[in-house]
XYZ file of C-alpha atoms in Angstrom:
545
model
C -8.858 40.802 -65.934
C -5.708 42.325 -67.110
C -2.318 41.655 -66.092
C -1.825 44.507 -64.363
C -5.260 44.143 -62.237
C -3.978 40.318 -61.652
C 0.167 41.345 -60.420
C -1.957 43.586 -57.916
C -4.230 40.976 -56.682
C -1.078 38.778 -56.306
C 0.383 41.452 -54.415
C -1.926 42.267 -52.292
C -2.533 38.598 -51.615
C 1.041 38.397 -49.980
C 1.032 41.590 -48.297
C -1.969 39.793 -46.208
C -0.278 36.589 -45.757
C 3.198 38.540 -44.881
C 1.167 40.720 -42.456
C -0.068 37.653 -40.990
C 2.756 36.052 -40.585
C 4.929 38.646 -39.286
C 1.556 39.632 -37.096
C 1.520 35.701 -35.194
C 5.635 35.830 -35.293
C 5.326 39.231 -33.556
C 2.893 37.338 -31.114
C 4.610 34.554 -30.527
C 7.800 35.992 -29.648
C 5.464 38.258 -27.028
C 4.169 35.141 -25.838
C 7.905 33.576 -25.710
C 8.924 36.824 -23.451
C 6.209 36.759 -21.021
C 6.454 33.171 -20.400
C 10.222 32.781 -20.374
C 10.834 35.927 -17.883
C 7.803 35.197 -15.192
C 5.575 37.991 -15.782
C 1.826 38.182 -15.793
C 0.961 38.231 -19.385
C -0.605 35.520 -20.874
C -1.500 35.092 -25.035
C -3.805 37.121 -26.268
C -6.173 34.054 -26.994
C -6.432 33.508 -23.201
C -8.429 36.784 -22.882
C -10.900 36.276 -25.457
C -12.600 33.228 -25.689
C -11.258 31.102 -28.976
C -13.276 31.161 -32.253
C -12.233 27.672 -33.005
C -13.959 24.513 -31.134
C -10.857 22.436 -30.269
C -12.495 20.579 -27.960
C -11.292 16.763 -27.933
C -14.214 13.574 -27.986
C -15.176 12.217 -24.783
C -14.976 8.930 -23.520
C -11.186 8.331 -24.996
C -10.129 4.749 -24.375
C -6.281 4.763 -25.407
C -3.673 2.881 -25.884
C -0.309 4.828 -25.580
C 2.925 3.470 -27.551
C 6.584 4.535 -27.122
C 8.333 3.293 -30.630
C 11.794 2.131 -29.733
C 11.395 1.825 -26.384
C 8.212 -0.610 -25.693
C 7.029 -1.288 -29.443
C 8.299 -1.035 -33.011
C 12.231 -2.469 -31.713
C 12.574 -3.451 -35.481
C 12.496 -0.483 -37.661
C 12.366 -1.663 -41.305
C 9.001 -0.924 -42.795
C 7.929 -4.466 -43.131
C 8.296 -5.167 -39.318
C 6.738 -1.582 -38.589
C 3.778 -2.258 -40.611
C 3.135 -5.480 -39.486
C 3.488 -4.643 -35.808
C 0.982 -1.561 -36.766
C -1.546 -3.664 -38.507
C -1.517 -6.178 -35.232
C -1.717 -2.839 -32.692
C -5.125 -1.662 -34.341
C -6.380 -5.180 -34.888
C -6.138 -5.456 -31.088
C -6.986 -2.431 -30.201
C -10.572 -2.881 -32.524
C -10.834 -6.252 -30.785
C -10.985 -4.746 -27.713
C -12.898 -1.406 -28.113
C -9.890 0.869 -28.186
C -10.712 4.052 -29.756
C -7.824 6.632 -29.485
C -3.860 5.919 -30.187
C -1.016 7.979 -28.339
C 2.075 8.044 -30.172
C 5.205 9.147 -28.751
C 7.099 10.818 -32.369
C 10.194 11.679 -30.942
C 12.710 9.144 -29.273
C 15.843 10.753 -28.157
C 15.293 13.600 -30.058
C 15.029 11.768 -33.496
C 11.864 12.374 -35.123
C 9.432 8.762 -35.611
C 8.125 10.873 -38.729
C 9.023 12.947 -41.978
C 10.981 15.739 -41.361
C 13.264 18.000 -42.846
C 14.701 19.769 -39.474
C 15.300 16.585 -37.200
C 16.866 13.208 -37.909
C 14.534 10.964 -38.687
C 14.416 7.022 -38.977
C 13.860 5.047 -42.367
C 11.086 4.704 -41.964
C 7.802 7.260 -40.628
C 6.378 5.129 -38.176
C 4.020 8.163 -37.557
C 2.831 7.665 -41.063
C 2.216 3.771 -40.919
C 0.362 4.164 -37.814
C -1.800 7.388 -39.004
C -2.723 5.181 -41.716
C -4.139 1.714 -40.282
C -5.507 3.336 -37.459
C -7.698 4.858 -39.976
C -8.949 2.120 -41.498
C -9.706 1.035 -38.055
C -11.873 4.234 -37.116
C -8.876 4.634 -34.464
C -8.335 8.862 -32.818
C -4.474 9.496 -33.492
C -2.837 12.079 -31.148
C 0.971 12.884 -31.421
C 3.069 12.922 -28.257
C 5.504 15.490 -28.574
C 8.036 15.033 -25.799
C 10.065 18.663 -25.690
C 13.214 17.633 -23.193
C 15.647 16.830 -26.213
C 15.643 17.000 -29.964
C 18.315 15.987 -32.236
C 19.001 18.538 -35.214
C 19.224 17.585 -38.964
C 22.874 18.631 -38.987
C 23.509 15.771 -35.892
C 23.422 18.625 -32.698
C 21.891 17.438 -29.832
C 19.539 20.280 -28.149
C 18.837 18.986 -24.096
C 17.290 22.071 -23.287
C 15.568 23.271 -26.655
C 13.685 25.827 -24.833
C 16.816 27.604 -24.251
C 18.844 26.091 -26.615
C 17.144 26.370 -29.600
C 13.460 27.559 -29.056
C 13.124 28.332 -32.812
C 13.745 24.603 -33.709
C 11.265 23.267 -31.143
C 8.878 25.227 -32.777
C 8.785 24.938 -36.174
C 9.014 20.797 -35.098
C 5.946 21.429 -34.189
C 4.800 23.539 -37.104
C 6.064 20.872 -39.091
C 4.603 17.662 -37.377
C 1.062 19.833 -37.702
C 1.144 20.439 -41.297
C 2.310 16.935 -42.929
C 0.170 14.948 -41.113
C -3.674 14.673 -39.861
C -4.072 13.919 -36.440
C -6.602 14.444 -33.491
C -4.462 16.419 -31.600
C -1.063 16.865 -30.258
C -0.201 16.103 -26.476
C 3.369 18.001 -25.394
C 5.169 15.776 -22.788
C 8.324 15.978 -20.774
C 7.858 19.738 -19.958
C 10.016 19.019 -16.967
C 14.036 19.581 -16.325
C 16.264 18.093 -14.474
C 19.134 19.866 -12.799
C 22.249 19.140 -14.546
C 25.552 21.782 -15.138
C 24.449 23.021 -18.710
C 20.774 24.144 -17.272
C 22.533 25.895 -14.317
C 25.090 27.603 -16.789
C 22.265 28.708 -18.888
C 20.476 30.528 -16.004
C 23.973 31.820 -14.807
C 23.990 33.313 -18.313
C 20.616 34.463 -18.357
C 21.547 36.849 -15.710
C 18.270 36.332 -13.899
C 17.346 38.103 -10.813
C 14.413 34.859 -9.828
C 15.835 32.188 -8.115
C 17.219 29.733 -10.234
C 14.374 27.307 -9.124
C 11.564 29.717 -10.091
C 13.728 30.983 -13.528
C 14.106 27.255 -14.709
C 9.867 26.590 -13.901
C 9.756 29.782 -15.734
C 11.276 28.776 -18.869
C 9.920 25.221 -18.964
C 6.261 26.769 -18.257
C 6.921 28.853 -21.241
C 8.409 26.120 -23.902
C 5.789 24.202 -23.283
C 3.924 27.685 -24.019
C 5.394 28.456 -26.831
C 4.617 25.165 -28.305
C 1.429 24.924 -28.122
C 0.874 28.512 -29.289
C 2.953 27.320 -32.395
C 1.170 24.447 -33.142
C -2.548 26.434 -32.782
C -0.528 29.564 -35.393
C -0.237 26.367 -38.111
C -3.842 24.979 -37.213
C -6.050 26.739 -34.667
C -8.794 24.057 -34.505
C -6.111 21.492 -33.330
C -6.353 20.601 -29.777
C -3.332 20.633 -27.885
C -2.763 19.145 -24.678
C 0.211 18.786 -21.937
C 1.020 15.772 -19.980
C 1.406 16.599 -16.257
C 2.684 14.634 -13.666
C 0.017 13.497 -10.388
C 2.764 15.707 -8.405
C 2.133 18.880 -8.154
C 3.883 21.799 -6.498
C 2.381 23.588 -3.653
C 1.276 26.937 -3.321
C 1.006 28.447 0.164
C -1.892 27.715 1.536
C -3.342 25.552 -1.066
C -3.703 21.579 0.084
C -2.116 20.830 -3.079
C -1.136 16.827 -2.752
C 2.575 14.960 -2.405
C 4.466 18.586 -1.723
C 7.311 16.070 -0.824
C 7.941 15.109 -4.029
C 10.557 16.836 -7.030
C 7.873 18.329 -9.576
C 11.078 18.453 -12.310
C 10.562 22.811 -12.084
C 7.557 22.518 -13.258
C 4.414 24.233 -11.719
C 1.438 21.614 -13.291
C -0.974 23.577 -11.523
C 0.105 27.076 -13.028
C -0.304 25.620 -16.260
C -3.543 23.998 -16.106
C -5.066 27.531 -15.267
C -2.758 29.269 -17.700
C -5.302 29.155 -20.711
C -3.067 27.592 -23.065
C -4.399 24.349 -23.217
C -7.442 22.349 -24.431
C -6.854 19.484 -22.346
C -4.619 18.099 -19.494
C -3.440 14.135 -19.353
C -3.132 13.774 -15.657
C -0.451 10.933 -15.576
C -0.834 8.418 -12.400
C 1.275 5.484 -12.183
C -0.077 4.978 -8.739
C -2.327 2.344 -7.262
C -5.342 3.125 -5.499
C -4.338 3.160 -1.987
C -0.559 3.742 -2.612
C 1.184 4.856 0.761
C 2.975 7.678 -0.840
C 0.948 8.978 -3.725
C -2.481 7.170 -3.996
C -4.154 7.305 -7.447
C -7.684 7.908 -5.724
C -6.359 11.383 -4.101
C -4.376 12.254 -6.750
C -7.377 11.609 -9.862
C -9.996 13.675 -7.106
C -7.604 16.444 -6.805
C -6.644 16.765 -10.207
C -10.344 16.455 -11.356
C -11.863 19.123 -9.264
C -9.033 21.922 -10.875
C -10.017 20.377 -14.405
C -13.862 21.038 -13.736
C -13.102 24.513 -11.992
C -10.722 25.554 -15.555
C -13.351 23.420 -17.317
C -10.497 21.842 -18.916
C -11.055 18.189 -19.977
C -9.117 16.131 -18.086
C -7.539 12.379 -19.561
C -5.823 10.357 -17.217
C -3.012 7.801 -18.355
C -2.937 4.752 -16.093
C 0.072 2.214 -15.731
C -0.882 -1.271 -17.160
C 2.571 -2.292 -17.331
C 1.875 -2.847 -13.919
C -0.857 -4.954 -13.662
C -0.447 -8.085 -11.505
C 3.223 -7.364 -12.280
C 5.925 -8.385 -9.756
C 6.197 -4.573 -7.435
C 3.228 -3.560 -9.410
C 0.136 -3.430 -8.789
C -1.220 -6.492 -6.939
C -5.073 -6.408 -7.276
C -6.725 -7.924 -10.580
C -9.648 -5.376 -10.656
C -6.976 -2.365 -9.802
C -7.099 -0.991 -12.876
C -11.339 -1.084 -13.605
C -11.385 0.543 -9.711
C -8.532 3.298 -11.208
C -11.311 3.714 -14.508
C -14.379 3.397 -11.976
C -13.049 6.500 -9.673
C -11.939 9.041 -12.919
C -14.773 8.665 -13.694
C -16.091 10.106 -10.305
C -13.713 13.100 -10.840
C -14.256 16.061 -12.551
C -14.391 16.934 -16.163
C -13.293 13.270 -16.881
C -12.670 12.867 -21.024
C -11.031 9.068 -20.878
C -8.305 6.983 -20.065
C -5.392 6.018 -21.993
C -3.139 3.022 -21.271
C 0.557 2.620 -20.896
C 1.764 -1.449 -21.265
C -0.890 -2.329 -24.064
C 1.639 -5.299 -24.617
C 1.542 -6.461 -21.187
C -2.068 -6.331 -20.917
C -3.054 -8.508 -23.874
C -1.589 -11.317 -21.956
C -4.078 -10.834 -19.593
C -2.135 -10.773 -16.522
C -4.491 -13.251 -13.408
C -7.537 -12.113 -15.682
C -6.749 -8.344 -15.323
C -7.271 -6.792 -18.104
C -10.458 -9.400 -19.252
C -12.126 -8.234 -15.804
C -11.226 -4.369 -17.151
C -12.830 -5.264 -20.118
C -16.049 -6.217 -18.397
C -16.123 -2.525 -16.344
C -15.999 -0.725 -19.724
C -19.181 -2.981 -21.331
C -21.396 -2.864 -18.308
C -20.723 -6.358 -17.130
C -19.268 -5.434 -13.836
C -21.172 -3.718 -11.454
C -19.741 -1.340 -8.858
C -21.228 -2.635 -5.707
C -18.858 -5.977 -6.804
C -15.922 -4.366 -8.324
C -14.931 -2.552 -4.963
C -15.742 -5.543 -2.676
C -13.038 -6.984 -1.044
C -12.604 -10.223 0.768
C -13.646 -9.857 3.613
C -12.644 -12.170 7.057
C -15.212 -12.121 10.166
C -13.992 -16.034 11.728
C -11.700 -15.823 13.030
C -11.056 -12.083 14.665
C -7.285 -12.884 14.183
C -4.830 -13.230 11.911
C -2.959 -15.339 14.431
C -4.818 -17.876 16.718
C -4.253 -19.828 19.253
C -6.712 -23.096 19.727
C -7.051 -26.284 21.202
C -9.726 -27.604 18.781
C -8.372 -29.929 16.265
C -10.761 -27.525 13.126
C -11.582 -24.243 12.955
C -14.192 -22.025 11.169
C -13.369 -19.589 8.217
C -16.324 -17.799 7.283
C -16.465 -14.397 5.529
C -17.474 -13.025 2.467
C -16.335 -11.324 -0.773
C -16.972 -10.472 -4.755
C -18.819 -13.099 -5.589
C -18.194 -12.768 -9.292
C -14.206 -13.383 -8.455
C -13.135 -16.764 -7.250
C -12.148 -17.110 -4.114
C -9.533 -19.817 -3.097
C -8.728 -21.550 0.559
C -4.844 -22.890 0.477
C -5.137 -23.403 -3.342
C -8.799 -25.235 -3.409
C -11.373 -22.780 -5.166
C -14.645 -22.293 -2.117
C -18.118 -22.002 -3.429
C -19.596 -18.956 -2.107
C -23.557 -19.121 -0.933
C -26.062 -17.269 -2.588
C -25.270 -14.179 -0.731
C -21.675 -14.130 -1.835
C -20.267 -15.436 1.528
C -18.622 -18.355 2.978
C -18.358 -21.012 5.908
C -15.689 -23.293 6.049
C -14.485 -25.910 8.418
C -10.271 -26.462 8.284
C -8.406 -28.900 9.792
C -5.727 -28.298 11.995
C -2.264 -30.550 12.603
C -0.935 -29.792 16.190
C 1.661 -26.801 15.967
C 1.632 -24.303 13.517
C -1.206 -23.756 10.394
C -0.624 -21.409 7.738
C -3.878 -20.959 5.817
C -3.867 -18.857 2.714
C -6.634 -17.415 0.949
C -6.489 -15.781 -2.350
C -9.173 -13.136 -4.136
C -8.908 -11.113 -6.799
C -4.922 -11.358 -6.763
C -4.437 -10.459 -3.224
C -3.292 -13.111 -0.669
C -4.289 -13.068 3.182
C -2.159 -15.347 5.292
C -3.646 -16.275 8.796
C -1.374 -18.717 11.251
C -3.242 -20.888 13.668
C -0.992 -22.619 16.325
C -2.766 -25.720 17.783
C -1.684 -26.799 20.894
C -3.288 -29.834 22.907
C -3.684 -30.404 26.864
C -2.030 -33.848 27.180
C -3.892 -34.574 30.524
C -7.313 -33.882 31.397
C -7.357 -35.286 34.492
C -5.513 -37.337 37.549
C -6.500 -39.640 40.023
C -5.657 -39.838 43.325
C -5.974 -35.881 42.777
C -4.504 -35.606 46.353
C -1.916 -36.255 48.516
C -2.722 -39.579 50.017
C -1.683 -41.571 53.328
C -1.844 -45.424 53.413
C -1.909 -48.713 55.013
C 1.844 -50.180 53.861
C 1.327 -52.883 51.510
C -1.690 -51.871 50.066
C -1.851 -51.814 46.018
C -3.447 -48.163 44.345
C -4.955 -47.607 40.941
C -3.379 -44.255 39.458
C -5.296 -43.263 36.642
C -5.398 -40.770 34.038
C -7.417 -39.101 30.824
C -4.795 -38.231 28.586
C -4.311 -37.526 24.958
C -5.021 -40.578 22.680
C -1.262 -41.927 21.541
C 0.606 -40.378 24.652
C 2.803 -41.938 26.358
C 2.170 -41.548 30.021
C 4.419 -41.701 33.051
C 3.558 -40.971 36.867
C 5.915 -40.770 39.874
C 4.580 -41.286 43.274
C 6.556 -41.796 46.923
C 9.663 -41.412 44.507
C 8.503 -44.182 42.588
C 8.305 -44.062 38.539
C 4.949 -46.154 36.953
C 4.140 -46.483 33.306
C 0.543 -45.694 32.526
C -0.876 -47.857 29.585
C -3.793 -47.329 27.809
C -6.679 -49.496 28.676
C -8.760 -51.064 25.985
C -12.079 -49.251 26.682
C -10.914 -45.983 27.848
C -11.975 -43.447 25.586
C -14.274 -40.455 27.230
C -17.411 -38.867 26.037
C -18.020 -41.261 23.082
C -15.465 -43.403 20.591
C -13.882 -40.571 18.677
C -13.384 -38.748 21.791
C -9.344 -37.082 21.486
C -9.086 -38.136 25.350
C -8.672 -42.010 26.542
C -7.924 -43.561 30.010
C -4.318 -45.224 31.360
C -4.128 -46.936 34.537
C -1.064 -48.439 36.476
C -0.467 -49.952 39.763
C 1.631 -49.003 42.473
C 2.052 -51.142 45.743
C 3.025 -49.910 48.694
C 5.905 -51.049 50.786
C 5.411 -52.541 53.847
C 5.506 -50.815 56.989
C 5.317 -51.779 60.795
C 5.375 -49.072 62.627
C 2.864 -46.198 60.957
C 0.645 -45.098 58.068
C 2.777 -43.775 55.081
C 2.345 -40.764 53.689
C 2.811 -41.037 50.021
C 2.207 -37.400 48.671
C 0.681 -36.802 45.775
C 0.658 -38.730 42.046
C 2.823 -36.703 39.527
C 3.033 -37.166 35.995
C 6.104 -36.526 33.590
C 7.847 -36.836 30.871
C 4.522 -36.792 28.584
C 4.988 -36.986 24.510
C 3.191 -37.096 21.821
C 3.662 -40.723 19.677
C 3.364 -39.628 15.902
């Protein structure tokens, strides 16, 4: 081929890739309009189905790390390796599969770059690397709410600020490095003075609540529309928060709570994702936001956008003081995503915290995930039929716990481990001290606390048991069963007599709680009439201990 024919192919050859370019930099600036101002447009991708298969493996089990915030405090690359190669070895130990990597942290990249400040070293790198000799999914989280510029300028609001940069970040995270996918988090704003300025300036005619949901909807738009431009088989994802913002008439949940301008649901069903990581720091039956409503809600939109849904759980909190307080909370949270719809995985927050296996949590997780665990147990709770009440009142000196509960969890009465029957359930006899009982029982890292207040009839019984009228002179017999160890005191015709215990009192058998004291009391003399004595009274009754 001559040189001539060869200058032309060259030629042509750029004229494509310029046409290209300028083609996707024509789009993505469309793209950047219609998100950024509210209207209906969406990218042109949206419409037609993709030619690229970008969708993510099922059955993600991650572990999600925040460099310089809950992992990798040193920064030299000896400490950052190390720490790496200890990460993956735990994460093979314990069948961990996929790694979330937050590569950003304040705006200062955790990687190679030429446009942000970056660290000495590329943790991104180090991490990309052992995880693959491990077999171990890498995804990027790309949080979008700051970045900090080569040249030292911090950008708050880069979708406004500096859109351009925040793209070619992500152009440039894409290209130098091979990862599974890249999640975009912190698509939310807060209010502050600069973001209200900006929409001042904007001169928007939308509230400024819908113009700043606008503009985050569309940075987070833009991004992932720049990442696809670089790599369109790449799957990109956004992190949403459990709240969601409500649309009349739609039973979205926890309207009450700030959604950080940022319409979640709009999002999900905008098109321009290829998966959604439904974040829910939430325990099952929270008052306020419970992760069971919140994972069932989010899972039916997911299955109607056929979106693949991954839902990040909070293990920082297990069995953690105001966490969560269960030990099988977390294989429940696992148990009902995967009840929900168009359920891809869970990934982990706290990896840490969970290899110390907080009260057994995160071994009894463990078992869920390889079979060992079955359902019918895992939601069981301990359950108390004796007695109805949490507080009760008795006269017995025992009472009868019986109940029943997961019979693979142990089950403890006021520290002292009970052996459940073959059925999984339980009978036990406690015994009581006179006054107040606090009995605890523990299952599963929950505590029930029932108070049992004995109290005890001092006297059974009295004789004379009525008013009596007598012969002056003549000697009675008072008599009464009383609690064994009282002291006993009678009063009769204004008289005081000490009851003592006789030797062989005791009623209805030796071990009987009731025994019998006698005394005397003579009458005095009288020469003129019968006296009437009245009846036999007894006082001032304690308790020897």
């Amino acid at each position: 081929m001559s040189l001539g024919a060869v200058l032309g192919v060259l030629v042509l050859t750029a004229s494509v890739v310029f046409g290209y370019w300028l083609m996707a930099k024509n789009q993505r600036l469309a793209l950047a309009a219609a998100q950024t101002t509210g209207t209906n447009e969406t990218q042109q991708e949206s419409e037609e189905e993709s030619i690229y298969d970008r969708t993510i493996p099922d059955q993600i089990r991650a572990v999600w790390v925040h460099p310089g915030k809950d992992s990798f405090l040193q920064m030299d690359e000896a400490s950052v390796t190390a720490e790496a190669d200890t990460l993956v070895s735990n994460m093979e130990t314990y069948e961990m599969n996929t790694l979330f990597v937050d590569v950003l942290k304040d705006g200062q990249a955790l990687f190679a770059s030429n446009l942000l400040k970056a660290g000495e070293v590329d943790v991104l790198s180090v991490l990309c690397e052992k995880a693959a000799e491990k077999g171990i999914q890498v995804y990027a989280a790309l949080p979008i709410s700051t970045l900090l510029a080569a040249d030292g300028t911090q950008y708050d609001i880069p979708g406004i600020a500096s859109p351009q940069l925040l793209e070619d970040v992500s152009a440039e995270l894409v290209q130098n490095y091979s990862l599974t996918g890249i999640m975009i988090t912190e698509s939310t704003m807060k209010k502050t003075g600069a973001l209200y300025q900006a929409y001042m300036n904007a001169g928007s005619a939308a509230s400024f609540e819908d113009w700043v949901r606008s503009v985050s909807e569309g940075t987070s738009a833009r991004v992932a529309q720049a990442v696809h431009l670089v790599n369109p088989s790449l799957p990109v994802g956004l992190s949403v928060s459990a709240v969601c913002q409500r649309e009349e008439g739609l039973n979205a949940p926890f309207a009450s709570f700030d959604d950080g301008y940022f319409d979640s649901l709009k999002a999900a069903k905008s098109g321009n994702y290829d998966f959604l990581n439904v974040s829910v720091p939430y325990a099952m039956d929270d008052a306020a936001v419970a992760f069971s409503k919140a994972v069932s809600w989010w899972g039916t939109i997911c299955k109607e956008q056929n979106l693949p849904m991954v839902v990040t759980h909070a293990g920082e909190k297990a069995c953690a003081p105001n966490g969560f307080a269960g030990t099988d909370e977390l294989a429940r949270q696992v148990s009902t995503a995967l009840k929900s719809g168009n359920y891809y995985g869970s990934v982990f927050t706290g990896f840490s915290h969970l290899l110390t296996d907080p009260n057994g949590a995160f071994t009894l997780l463990m078992k869920y995930y390889q079979n060992e665990y079955a359902e019918d147990e895992l939601f069981k709770d301990l359950t108390i039929t004796l007695p109805a009440q949490k507080n009760t009142v008795t006269y017995a000196e025992t009472i009868q716990f019986r109940g029943s509960f997961d019979s693979t969890q142990e089950v403890k009465l006021n520290g002292e481990v009970i052996e459940p029957s073959e059925k999984g359930g339980f009978s036990e006899w406690i015994d009581l001290k006179i006054g107040k009982n606090e009995i605890n029982l523990e299952h599963k890292g929950k505590t029930i606390v029932y108070t049992v207040e004995r109290r005890v009839k001092i006297i059974d019984s009295v004789t004379p048991s009525q008013s009596m009228t007598v012969v002056g002179g003549t000697t009675l017999e008072l008599g009464a069963m009383a609690y064994k160890g009282a002291s006993v005191s009678a009063t009769l015709n204004g008289k005081t007599i000490r009851l003592t215990e006789a030797e062989s009192g005791a009623g209805d058998g030796s071990d009987s709680l009731y025994v019998y004291y006698s005394g005397r009391y003579t009458c005095p003399q009288s020469t003129s009439s019968d006296q009437k004595l009245g009846s036999v009274s007894v006082y001032n009754v304690c308790r020897h201990e």
